[in-house]
Structures are given as structure tokens and as C-alpha cells.
Amino acid sequence: QVQLVESGGGLVQAGGSLRLSCAASGRIRSINAMGWYRQAPGKQRELVAVIISDGMTNYADSVKGRFTISRDNAKNTVYLQMNSLKPEDTAVYYCNADLVAVGTFRRDDYWGQGTQVTVSS
């Protein structure tokens, strides 16, 4: 079994910072990409940032210059450093991993349980 466990959400004032972490564990053969998505009330889930195995990154336009995604391959962990937070960043943030589990030869998506980020004005 594969699990993604997130941590680091919370309540912060506008202009503040938070750091999210997500650790993947279990029977993992390889990880292609890890990323963060978010879903605000009444809205669809959207990509925030993704980092692939060679270190290339991609960000939503709304977070470019404010958020930084990084990855520790040895620990199967991805981080999201969020600076200059805005009230519109308020959402549940979900970790995602595109990986191959032991015993399979296909890539599958795995999701964390989500962590709430609330930015007050």
C-alpha cells in the first residue's frame, strides 16, 4: 500500500508564510512527479505546483513568484513553501504523487487526505 501524509496547514494572516510537507510511504518502486493541488469551496480542484523527478517545476500563474515547490527524493517528500499569502489562497491543499508501486508496472495517481490553509485578511 502507498500512503501520502500531509502536514503544515493552518491559519495565517495575509502576507504571511506557511510550509506544507507531504511524505510518500509504502511499497513504492519509483516516483515520477509530486505536486500540490488545491480546492476552494465551490470551486474545482486546481494545480498549484508540480515537480518531476529531474527537478523541473511548473506553477499555476496565480502562485508564481510566491510559492516554491521542492523535493527530497531520498525521503520521498515534497514541500511547498508559500510566501506572501493572500486570502484567495484559502483552500484545502492536496498532495499528489504520480508513481509506480511495487508489484505493478504502471503509473498511478495517489492523493493525500488534504490539509486546510486559511488566509485571513
Coordinates of C-alpha atoms in Angstrom, one line a residue:
Q1 CA 0.0 0.0 0.0
V2 CA 1.1 3.6 -0.6
Q3 CA 0.2 6.5 1.6
L4 CA 0.7 10.2 1.3
V5 CA 0.7 12.1 4.5
E6 CA 0.5 15.9 4.5
S7 CA 1.3 18.4 7.2
G8 CA 1.8 22.1 7.7
G9 CA -1.5 23.7 7.0
G10 CA -3.1 26.3 9.3
L11 CA -4.4 29.8 9.7
V12 CA -2.2 32.7 8.7
Q13 CA -2.7 36.4 8.1
A14 CA -2.4 37.9 4.6
G15 CA 1.3 38.4 3.8
G16 CA 2.4 35.6 6.0
S17 CA 4.0 32.3 5.1
L18 CA 3.3 28.6 5.5
R19 CA 5.3 25.4 4.6
L20 CA 3.5 22.3 3.6
S21 CA 5.1 18.9 3.6
C22 CA 4.0 15.6 2.1
A23 CA 5.7 12.3 2.6
A24 CA 5.0 9.2 0.5
S25 CA 5.5 5.9 2.1
G26 CA 4.8 2.2 1.4
R27 CA 5.7 -0.1 -1.4
I28 CA 7.0 2.4 -3.9
R29 CA 9.1 1.4 -6.9
S30 CA 9.6 4.8 -8.3
I31 CA 8.1 8.3 -8.2
N32 CA 7.8 10.3 -11.5
A33 CA 6.2 13.5 -10.1
M34 CA 4.9 15.0 -7.0
G35 CA 2.7 18.0 -6.7
W36 CA 0.2 20.1 -4.9
Y37 CA -3.4 20.9 -5.8
R38 CA -6.0 22.9 -4.0
Q39 CA -9.7 23.2 -3.9
A40 CA -11.6 26.2 -2.5
P41 CA -15.3 26.0 -1.5
G42 CA -17.5 25.8 -4.6
K43 CA -14.5 25.6 -7.0
Q44 CA -12.8 22.8 -8.9
R45 CA -9.6 21.3 -7.7
E46 CA -6.7 23.1 -9.5
L47 CA -3.0 22.5 -9.9
V48 CA -0.8 24.7 -7.7
A49 CA 2.7 23.3 -8.4
V50 CA 4.4 20.1 -9.6
I51 CA 8.0 18.9 -9.6
I52 CA 9.1 15.9 -11.7
S53 CA 11.9 13.5 -11.0
D54 CA 14.6 15.5 -12.8
G55 CA 13.7 18.6 -10.8
M56 CA 11.7 20.5 -13.4
T57 CA 8.9 22.5 -11.9
N58 CA 5.7 24.0 -13.0
Y59 CA 3.4 26.5 -11.2
A60 CA 0.0 28.0 -11.6
D61 CA 0.2 31.6 -12.7
S62 CA -1.6 32.7 -9.6
V63 CA 1.3 31.5 -7.3
K64 CA 4.4 32.2 -9.5
G65 CA 6.9 34.2 -7.5
R66 CA 5.2 33.5 -4.2
F67 CA 5.3 29.7 -3.9
T68 CA 8.2 27.3 -4.2
I69 CA 8.0 23.6 -4.6
S70 CA 10.9 21.3 -3.7
R71 CA 11.5 17.7 -3.3
D72 CA 13.7 15.3 -1.2
N73 CA 14.0 12.2 -3.3
A74 CA 15.7 10.2 -0.6
K75 CA 12.8 10.8 1.7
N76 CA 10.0 10.7 -1.0
T77 CA 8.9 14.0 0.4
V78 CA 7.7 17.1 -1.4
Y79 CA 7.4 20.6 0.2
L80 CA 5.5 23.7 -0.7
Q81 CA 6.9 27.0 0.7
M82 CA 4.1 29.6 0.5
N83 CA 5.0 33.2 0.9
S84 CA 3.1 36.4 0.6
L85 CA -0.1 34.5 1.1
K86 CA -3.4 36.1 0.0
P87 CA -7.0 35.4 1.2
E88 CA -7.7 33.9 -2.2
D89 CA -5.1 31.2 -1.4
T90 CA -7.5 29.8 1.1
A91 CA -8.3 26.2 0.2
V92 CA -7.8 22.6 1.1
Y93 CA -4.4 21.6 -0.3
Y94 CA -3.9 18.1 -1.6
C95 CA -0.6 16.3 -2.2
N96 CA -0.4 14.2 -5.3
A97 CA 2.1 11.6 -6.4
D98 CA 2.5 10.0 -9.9
L99 CA 4.3 6.8 -9.0
V100 CA 4.8 3.1 -9.7
A101 CA 4.1 0.9 -6.8
V102 CA 5.9 -2.4 -6.1
G103 CA 4.2 -5.2 -7.8
T104 CA 2.9 -3.1 -10.7
F105 CA 4.4 -1.7 -13.9
R106 CA 2.1 1.2 -14.4
R107 CA 2.0 4.7 -13.2
D108 CA -0.9 5.6 -10.9
D109 CA -2.0 8.8 -9.1
Y110 CA -2.1 8.8 -5.3
W111 CA -3.6 11.5 -3.2
G112 CA -3.2 12.8 0.4
Q113 CA -6.1 13.5 2.7
G114 CA -5.8 17.2 2.3
T115 CA -4.7 20.0 4.7
Q116 CA -6.6 23.2 5.2
V117 CA -4.9 26.5 4.6
T118 CA -6.8 29.6 5.6
V119 CA -5.5 33.1 5.0
S120 CA -7.2 35.9 6.8
S121 CA -7.4 39.5 5.5

